[in-house]
PDB file of C-alpha atoms and ligand atoms in Angstrom:
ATOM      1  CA  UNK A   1       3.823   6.313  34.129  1.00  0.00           C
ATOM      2  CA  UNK A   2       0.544   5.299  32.872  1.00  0.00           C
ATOM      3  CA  UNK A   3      -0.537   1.591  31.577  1.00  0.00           C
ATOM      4  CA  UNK A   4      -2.062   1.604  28.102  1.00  0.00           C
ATOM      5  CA  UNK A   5      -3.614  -1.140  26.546  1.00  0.00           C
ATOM      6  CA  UNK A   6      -3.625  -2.052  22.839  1.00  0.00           C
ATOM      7  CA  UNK A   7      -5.941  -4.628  21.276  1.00  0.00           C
ATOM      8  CA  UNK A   8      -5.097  -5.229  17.340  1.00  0.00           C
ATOM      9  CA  UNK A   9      -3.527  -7.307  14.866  1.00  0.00           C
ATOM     10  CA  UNK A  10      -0.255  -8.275  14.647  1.00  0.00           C
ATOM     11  CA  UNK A  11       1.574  -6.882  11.339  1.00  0.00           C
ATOM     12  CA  UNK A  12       5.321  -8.602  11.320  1.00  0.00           C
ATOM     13  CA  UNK A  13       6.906  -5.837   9.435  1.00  0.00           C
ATOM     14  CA  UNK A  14       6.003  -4.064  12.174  1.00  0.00           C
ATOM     15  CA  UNK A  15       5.106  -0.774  10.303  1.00  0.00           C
ATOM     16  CA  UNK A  16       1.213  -1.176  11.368  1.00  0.00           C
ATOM     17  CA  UNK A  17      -0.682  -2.937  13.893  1.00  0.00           C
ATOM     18  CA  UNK A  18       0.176  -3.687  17.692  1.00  0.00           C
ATOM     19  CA  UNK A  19       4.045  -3.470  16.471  1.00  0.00           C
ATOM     20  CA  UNK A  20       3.200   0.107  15.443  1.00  0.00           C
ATOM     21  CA  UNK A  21       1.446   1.117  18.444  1.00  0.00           C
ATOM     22  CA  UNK A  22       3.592  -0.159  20.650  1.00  0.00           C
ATOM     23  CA  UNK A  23       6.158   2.092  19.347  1.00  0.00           C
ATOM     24  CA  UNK A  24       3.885   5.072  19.939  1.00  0.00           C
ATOM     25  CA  UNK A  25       2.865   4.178  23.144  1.00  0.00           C
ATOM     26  CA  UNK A  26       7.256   4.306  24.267  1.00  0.00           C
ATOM     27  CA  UNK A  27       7.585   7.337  22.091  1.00  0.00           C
ATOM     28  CA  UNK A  28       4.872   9.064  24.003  1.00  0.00           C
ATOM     29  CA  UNK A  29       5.887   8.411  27.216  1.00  0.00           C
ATOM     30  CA  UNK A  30       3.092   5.419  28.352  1.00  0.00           C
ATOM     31  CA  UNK A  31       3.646   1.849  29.126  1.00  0.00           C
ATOM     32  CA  UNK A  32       2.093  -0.004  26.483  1.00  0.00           C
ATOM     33  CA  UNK A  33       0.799  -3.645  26.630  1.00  0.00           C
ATOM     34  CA  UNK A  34      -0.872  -5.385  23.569  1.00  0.00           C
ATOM     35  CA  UNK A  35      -3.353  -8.199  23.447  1.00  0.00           C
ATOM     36  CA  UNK A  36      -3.339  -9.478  19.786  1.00  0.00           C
ATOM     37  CA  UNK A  37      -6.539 -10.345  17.839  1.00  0.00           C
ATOM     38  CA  UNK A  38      -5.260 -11.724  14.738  1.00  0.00           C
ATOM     39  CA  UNK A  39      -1.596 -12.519  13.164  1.00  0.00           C
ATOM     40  CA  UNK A  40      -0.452 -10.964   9.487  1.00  0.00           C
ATOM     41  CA  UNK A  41       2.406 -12.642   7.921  1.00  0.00           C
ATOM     42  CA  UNK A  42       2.840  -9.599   5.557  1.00  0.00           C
ATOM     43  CA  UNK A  43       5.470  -7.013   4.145  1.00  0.00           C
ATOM     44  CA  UNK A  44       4.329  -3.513   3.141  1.00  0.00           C
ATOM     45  CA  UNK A  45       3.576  -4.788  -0.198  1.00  0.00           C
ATOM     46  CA  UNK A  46       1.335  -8.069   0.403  1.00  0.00           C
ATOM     47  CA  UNK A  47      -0.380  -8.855   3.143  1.00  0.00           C
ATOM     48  CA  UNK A  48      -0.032 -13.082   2.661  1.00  0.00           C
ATOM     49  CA  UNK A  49      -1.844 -14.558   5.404  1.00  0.00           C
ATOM     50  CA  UNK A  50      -4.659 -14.139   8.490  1.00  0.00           C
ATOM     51  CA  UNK A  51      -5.153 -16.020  11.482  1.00  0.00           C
ATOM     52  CA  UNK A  52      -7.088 -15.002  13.797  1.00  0.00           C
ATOM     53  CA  UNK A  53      -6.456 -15.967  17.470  1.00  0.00           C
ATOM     54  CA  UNK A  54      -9.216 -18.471  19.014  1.00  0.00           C
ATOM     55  CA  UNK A  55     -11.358 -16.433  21.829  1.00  0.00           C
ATOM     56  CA  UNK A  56      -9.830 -18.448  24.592  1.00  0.00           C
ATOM     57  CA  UNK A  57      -6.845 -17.086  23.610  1.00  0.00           C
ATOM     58  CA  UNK A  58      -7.991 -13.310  23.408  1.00  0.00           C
ATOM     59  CA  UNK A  59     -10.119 -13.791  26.438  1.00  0.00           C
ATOM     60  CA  UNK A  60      -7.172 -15.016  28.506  1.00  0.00           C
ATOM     61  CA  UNK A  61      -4.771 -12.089  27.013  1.00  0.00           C
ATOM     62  CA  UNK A  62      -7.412  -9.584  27.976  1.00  0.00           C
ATOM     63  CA  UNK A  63      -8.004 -10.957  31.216  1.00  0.00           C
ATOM     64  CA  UNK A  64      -4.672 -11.579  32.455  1.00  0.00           C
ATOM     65  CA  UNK A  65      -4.032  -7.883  32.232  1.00  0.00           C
ATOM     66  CA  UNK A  66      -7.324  -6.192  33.227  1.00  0.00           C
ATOM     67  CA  UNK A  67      -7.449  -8.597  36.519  1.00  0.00           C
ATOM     68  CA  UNK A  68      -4.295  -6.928  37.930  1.00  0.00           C
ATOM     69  CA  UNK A  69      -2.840  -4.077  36.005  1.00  0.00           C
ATOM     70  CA  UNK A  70      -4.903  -0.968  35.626  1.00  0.00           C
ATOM     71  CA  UNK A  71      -5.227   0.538  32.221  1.00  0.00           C
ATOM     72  CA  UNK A  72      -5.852   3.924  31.887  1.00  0.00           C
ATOM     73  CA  UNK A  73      -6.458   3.671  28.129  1.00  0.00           C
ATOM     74  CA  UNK A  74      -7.537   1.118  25.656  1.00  0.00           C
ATOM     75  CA  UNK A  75      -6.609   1.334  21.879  1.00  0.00           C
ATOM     76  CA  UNK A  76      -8.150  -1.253  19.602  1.00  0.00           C
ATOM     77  CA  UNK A  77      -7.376  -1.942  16.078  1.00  0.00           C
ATOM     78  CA  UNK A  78      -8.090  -4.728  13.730  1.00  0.00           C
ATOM     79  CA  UNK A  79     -10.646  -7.121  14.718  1.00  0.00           C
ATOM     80  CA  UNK A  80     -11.322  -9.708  12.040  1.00  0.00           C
ATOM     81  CA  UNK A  81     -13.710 -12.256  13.626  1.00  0.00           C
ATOM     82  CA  UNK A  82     -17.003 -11.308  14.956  1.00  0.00           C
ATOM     83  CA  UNK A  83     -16.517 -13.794  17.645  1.00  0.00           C
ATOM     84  CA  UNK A  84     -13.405 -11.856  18.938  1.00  0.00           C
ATOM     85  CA  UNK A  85     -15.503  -8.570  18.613  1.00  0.00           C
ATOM     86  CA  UNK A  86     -17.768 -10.034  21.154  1.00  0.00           C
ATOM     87  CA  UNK A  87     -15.245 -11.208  23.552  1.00  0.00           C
ATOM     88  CA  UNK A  88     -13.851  -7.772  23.258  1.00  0.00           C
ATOM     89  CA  UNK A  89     -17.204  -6.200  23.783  1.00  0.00           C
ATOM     90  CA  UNK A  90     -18.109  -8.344  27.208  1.00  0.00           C
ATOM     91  CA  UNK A  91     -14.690  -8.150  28.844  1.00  0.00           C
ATOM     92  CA  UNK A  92     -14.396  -4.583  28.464  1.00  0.00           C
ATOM     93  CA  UNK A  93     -17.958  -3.892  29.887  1.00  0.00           C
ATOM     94  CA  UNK A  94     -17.062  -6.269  32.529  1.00  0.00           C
ATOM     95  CA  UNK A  95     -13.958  -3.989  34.076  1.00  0.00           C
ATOM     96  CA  UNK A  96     -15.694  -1.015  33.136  1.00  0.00           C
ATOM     97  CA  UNK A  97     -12.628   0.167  30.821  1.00  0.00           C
ATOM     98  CA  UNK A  98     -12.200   3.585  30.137  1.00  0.00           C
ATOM     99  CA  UNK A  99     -10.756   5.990  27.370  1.00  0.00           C
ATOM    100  CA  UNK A 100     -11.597   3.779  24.632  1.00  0.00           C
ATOM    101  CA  UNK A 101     -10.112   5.021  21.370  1.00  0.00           C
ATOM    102  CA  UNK A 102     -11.689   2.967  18.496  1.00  0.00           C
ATOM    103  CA  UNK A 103      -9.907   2.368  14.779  1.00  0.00           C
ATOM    104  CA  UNK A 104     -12.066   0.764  12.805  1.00  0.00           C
ATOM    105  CA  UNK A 105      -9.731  -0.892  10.370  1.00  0.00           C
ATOM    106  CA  UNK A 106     -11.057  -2.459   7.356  1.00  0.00           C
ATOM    107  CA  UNK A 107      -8.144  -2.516   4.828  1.00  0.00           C
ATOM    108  CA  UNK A 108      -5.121  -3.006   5.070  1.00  0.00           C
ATOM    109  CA  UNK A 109      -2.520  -0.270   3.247  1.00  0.00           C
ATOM    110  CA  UNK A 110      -1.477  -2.902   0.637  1.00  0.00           C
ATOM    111  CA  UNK A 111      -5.438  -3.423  -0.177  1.00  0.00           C
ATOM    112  CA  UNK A 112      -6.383  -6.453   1.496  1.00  0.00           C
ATOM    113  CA  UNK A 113      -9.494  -6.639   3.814  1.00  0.00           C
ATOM    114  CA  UNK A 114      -8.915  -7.205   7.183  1.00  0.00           C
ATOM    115  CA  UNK A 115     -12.439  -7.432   8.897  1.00  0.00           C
ATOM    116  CA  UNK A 116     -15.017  -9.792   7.887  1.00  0.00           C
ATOM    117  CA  UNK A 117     -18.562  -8.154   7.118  1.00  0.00           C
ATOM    118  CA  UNK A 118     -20.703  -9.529   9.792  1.00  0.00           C
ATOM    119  CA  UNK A 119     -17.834  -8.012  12.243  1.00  0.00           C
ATOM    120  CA  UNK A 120     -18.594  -4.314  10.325  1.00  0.00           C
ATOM    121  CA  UNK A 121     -22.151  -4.822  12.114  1.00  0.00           C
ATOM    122  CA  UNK A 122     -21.142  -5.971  14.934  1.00  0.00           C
ATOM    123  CA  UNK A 123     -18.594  -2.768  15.736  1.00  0.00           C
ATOM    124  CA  UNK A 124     -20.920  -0.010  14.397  1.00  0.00           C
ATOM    125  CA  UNK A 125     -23.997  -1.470  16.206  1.00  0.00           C
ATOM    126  CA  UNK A 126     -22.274  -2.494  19.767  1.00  0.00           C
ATOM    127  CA  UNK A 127     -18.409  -1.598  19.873  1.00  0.00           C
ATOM    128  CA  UNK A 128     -18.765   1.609  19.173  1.00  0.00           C
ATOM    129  CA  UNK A 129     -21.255   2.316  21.773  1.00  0.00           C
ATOM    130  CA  UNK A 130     -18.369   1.609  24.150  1.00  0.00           C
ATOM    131  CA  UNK A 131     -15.856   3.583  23.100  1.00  0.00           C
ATOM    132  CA  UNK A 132     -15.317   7.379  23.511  1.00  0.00           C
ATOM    133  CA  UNK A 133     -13.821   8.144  20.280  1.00  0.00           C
ATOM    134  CA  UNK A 134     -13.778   6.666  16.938  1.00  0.00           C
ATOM    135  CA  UNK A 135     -11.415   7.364  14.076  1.00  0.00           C
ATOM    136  CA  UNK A 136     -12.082   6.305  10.480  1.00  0.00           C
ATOM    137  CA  UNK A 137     -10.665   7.320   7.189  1.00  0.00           C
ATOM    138  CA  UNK A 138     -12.771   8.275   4.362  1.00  0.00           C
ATOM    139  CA  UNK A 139     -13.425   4.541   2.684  1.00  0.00           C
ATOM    140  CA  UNK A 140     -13.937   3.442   6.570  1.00  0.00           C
ATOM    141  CA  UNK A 141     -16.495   6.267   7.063  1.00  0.00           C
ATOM    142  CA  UNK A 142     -18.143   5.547   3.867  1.00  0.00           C
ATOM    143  CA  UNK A 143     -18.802   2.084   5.352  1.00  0.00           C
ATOM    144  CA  UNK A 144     -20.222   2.736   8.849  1.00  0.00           C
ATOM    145  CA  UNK A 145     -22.436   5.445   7.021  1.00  0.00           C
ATOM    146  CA  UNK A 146     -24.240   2.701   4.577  1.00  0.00           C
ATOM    147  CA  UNK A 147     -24.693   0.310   7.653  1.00  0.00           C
ATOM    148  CA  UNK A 148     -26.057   2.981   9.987  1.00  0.00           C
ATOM    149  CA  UNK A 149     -28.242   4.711   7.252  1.00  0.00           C
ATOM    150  CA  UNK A 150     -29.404   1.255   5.686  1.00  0.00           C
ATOM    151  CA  UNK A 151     -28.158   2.188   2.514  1.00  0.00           C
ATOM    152  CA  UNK A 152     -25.933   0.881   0.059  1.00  0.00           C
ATOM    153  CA  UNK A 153     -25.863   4.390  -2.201  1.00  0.00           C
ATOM    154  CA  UNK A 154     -23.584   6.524  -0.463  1.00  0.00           C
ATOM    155  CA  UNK A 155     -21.546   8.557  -2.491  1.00  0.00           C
ATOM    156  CA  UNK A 156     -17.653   8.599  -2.214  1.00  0.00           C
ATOM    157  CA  UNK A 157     -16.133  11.692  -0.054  1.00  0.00           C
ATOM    158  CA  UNK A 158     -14.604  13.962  -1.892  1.00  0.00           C
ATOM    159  CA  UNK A 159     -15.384  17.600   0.148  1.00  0.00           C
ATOM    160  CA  UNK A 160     -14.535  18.948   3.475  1.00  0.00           C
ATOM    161  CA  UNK A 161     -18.785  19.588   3.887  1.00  0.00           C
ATOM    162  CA  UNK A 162     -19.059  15.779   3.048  1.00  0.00           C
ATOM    163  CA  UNK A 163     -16.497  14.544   5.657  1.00  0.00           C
ATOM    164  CA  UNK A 164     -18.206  16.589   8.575  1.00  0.00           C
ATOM    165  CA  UNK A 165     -21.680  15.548   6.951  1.00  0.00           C
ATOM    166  CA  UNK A 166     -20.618  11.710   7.349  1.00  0.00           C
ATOM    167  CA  UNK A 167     -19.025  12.520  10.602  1.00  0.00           C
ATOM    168  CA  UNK A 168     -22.488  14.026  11.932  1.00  0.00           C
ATOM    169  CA  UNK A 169     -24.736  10.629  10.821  1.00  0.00           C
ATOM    170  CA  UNK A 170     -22.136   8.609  12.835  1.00  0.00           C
ATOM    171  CA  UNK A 171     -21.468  11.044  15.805  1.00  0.00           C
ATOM    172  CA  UNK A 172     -26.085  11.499  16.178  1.00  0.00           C
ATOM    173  CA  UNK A 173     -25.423   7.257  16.177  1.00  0.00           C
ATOM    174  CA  UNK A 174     -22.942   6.801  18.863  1.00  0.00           C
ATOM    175  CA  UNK A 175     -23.091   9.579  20.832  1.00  0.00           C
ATOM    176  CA  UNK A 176     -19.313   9.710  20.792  1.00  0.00           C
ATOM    177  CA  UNK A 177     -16.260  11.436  19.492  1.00  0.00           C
ATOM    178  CA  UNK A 178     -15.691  10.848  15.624  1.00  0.00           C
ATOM    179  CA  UNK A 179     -12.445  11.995  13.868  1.00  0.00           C
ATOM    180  CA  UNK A 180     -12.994  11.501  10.305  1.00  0.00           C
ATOM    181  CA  UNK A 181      -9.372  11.292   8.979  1.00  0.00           C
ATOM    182  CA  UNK A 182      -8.887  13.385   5.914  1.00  0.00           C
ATOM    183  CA  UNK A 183      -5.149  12.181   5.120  1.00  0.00           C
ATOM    184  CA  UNK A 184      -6.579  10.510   1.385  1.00  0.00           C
ATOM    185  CA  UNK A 185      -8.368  13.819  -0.008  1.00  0.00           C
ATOM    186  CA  UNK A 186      -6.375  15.025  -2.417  1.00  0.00           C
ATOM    187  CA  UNK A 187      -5.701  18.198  -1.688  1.00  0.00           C
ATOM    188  CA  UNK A 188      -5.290  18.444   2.092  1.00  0.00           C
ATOM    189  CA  UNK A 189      -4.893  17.023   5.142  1.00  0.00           C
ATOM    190  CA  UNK A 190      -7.588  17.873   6.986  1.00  0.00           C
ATOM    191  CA  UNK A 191      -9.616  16.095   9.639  1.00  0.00           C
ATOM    192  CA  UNK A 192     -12.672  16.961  11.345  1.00  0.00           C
ATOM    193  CA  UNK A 193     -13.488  16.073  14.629  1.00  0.00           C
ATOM    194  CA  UNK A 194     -16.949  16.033  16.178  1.00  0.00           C
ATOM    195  CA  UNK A 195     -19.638  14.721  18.542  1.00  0.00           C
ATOM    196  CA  UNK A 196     -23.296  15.638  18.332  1.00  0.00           C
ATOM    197  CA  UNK A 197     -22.646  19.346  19.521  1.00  0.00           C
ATOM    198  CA  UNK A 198     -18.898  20.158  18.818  1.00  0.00           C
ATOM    199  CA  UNK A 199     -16.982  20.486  15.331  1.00  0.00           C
ATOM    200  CA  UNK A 200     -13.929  21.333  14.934  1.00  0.00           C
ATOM    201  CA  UNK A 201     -11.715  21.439  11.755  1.00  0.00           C
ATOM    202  CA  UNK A 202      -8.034  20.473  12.461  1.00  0.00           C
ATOM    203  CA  UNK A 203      -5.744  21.629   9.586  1.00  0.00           C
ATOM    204  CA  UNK A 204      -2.752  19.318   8.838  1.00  0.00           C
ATOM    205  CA  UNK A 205       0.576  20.004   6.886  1.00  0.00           C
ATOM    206  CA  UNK A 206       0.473  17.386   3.923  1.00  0.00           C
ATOM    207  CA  UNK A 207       2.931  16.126   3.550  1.00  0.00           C
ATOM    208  CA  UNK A 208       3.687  13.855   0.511  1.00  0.00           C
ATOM    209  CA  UNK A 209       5.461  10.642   1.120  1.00  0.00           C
ATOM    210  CA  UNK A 210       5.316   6.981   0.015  1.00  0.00           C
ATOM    211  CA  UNK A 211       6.372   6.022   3.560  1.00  0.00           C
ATOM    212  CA  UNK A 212       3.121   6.712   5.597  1.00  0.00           C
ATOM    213  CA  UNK A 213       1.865   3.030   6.054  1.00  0.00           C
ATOM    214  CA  UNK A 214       1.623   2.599  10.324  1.00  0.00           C
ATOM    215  CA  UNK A 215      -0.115   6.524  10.474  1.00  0.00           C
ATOM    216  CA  UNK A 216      -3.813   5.384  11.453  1.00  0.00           C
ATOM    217  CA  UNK A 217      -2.456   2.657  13.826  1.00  0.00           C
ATOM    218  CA  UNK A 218       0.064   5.097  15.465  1.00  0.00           C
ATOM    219  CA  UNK A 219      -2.436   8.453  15.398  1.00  0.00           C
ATOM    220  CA  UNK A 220      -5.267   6.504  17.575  1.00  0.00           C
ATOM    221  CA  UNK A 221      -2.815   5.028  20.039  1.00  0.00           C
ATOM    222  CA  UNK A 222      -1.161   8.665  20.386  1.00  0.00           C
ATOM    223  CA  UNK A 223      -4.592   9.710  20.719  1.00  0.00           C
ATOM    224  CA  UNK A 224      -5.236   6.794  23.805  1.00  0.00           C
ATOM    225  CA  UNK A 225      -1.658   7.780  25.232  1.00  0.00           C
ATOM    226  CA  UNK A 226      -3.034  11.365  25.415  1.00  0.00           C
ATOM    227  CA  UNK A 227      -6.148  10.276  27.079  1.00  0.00           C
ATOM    228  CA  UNK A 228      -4.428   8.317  29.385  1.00  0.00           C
ATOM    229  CA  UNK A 229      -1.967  11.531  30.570  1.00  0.00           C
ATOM    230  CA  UNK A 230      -5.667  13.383  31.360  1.00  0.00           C
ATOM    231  CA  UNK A 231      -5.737  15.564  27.926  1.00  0.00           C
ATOM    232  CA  UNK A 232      -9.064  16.484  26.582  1.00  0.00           C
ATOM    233  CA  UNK A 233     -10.139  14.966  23.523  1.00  0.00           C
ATOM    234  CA  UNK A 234      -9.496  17.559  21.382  1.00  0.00           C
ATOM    235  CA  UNK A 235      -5.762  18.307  23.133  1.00  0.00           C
ATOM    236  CA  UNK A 236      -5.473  14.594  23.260  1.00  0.00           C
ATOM    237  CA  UNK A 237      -6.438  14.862  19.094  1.00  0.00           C
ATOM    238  CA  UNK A 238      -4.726  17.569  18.552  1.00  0.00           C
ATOM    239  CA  UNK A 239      -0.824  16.371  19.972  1.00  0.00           C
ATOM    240  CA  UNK A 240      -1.356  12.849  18.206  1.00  0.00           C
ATOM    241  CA  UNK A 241      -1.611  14.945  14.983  1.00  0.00           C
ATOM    242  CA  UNK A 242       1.418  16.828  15.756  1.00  0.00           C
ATOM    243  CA  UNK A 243       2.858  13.175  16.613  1.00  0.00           C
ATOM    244  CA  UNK A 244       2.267  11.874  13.372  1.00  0.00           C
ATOM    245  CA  UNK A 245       3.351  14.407  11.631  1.00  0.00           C
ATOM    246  CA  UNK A 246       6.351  14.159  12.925  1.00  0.00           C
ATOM    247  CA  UNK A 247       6.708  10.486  12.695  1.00  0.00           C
ATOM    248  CA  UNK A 248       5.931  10.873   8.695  1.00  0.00           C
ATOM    249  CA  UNK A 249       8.838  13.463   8.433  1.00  0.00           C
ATOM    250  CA  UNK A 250      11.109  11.097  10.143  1.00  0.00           C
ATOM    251  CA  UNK A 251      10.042   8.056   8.087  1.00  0.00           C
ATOM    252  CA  UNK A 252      11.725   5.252   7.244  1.00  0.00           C
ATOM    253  CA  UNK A 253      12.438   4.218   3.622  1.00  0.00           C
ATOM    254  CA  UNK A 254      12.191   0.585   2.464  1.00  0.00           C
ATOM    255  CA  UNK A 255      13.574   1.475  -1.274  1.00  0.00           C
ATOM    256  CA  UNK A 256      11.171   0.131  -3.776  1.00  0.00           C
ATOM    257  CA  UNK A 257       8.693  -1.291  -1.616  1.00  0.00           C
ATOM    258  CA  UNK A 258       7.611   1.780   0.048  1.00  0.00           C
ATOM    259  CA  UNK A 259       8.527   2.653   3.765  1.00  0.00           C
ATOM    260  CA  UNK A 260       6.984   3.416   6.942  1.00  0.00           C
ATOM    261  CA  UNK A 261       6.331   6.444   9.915  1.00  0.00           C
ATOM    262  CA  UNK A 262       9.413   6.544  12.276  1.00  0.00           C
ATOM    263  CA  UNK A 263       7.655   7.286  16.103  1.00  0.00           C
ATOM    264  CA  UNK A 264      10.864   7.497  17.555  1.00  0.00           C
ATOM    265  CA  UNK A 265      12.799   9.580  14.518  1.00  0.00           C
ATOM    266  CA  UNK A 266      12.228  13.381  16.490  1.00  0.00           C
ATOM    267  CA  UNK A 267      13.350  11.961  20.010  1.00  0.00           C
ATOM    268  CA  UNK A 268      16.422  10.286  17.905  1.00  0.00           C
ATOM    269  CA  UNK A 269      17.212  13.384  16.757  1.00  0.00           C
ATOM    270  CA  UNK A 270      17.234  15.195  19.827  1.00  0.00           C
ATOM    271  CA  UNK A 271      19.180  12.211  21.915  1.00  0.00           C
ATOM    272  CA  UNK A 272      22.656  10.881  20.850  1.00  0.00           C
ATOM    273  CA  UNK A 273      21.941   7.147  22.048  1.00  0.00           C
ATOM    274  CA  UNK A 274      25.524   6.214  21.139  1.00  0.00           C
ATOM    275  CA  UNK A 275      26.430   8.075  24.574  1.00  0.00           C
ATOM    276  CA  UNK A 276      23.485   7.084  26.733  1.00  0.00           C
ATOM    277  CA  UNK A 277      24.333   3.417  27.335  1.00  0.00           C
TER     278      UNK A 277
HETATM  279  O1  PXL B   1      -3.369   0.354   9.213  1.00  0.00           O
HETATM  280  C1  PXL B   1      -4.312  -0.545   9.523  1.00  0.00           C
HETATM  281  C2  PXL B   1      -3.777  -1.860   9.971  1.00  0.00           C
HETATM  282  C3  PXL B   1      -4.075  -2.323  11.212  1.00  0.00           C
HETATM  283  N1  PXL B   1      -3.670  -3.519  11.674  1.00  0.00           N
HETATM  284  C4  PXL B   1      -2.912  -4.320  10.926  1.00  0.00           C
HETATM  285  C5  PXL B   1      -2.552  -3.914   9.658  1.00  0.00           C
HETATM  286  C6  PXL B   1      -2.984  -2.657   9.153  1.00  0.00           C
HETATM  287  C7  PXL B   1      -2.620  -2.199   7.834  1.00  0.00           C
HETATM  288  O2  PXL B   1      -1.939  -2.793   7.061  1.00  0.00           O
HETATM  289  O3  PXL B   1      -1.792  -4.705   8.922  1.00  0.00           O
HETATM  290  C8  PXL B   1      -2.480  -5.640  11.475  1.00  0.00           C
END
């Protein structure tokens, strides 16, 4: 079985964050381990409180499992503190990690920001230069696009041609993988992946659901579990899209509040646990 590493926030419903891909990484087959950046004391509705851990703390976490384990994939999530970007950013050069799948998280699903601005510099201008693939949604590409262009006019995207426009500025930038995740256009559920010579287009079944908080967090740590099995990037793009879908159709409804994806609902339905223990 292979070791996979996620490094991300801590969401205590558990329908996002570390909780979320920790759940992907069983559902697809990987051991997962989880260093955590910052604690959320939220519910899907509110997120109420941030702490960020001190960098002692992350170093350590990082440290006492890159010394001895090895990790054949790294997934990292929300980074708040610029400070913990950096200790992210040297201890990951320092054991050469590879298969670095990047979510740049900015907001969380109930609205509230979870990165500080100096840390969008600090991932656009050195994190991402580390990693092999990085997967923002439309508001997150938006973002990235104004800091690497210099400008603060970009328009919103609302086009297929704008998404893989976008997805060129910040693939020429990086010289990495971008999937630019389509799930909030309207009309479709596209998502274009791309690096400076490639582009595909990867149709997706919309599906329309109030229950879909936990999707980015789970589709870039199926995407790391892939890499870490020895999947291309686009297979390894490709099967985390299938994941997710699937997670979405087995999703888990909170009632009023909303809900969230189910990784585990289409290996529930295909295993009776009652008879396995
Ligand atoms: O989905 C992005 C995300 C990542 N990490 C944490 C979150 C969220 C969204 O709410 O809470 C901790």
């Amino acid at each position: 079985m292979k070791n996979v590493l996620s490094i991300a926030g801590s969401d205590c419903s558990a329908g996002a964050g570390i909780q979320a891909d920790l759940k992907t990484f069983v559902a697809n087959g990987v051991y997962g381990m989880t260093v955590i950046t910052s604690l959320t004391a939220q519910n899907p509705q509110k997120v109420k409180m941030l702490e960020d851990v001190s960098i002692e703390m992350l170093r350590n976490q990082l440290e006492a499992i890159l010394d001895v384990m090895k990790v054949s994939a790294i997934k990292i999530g929300m980074i708040n503190s610029k400070e913990n970007g950096e200790v992210i950013y040297d201890e990951l050069l320092k054991y050469k990690a590879q298969n670095i799948v990047l979510d740049p998280v900015m907001i969380s699903t109930s609205g509230k920001s979870l990165i500080k601005d100096e840390t969008k510099y600090f991932l656009v201008n050195k994190l991402f230069k580390i990693a092999d693939i990085i997967t923002p949604n439309l508001d997150e590409t938006k973002e990235i696009v104004k800091i690497i262009l210099k400008n603060e006019n970009i328009e919103n995207i609302d086009s297929i041609e704008k998404m893989k426009n976008y997805g060129k500025v910040i693939a020429d930038f990086t010289k990495k993988w971008v999937l630019v995740k389509g799930g909030h256009l309207s009309n479709s559920a596209v998502d274009i992946l791309l690096n400076s010579d490639e582009t595909y287009i990867l149709e997706g079944e919309k599906i329309l659901s109030n229950n879909t908080h936990g999707t980015g967090c789970s589709l870039s740590s199926a995407i790391a579990s892939n890499l870490a099995k020895g999947y291309s990037m686009l297979e390894s793009v490709k099967k985390a899209k299938n994941f997710v879908l699937c997670s979405i159709k087995n999703s888990i409804d909170f009632g009023e509040i909303g809900g969230t994806v189910n990784q585990m609902g289409e290996i529930y339905k295909n295993i009776d646990i009652e008879k396995l223990y």
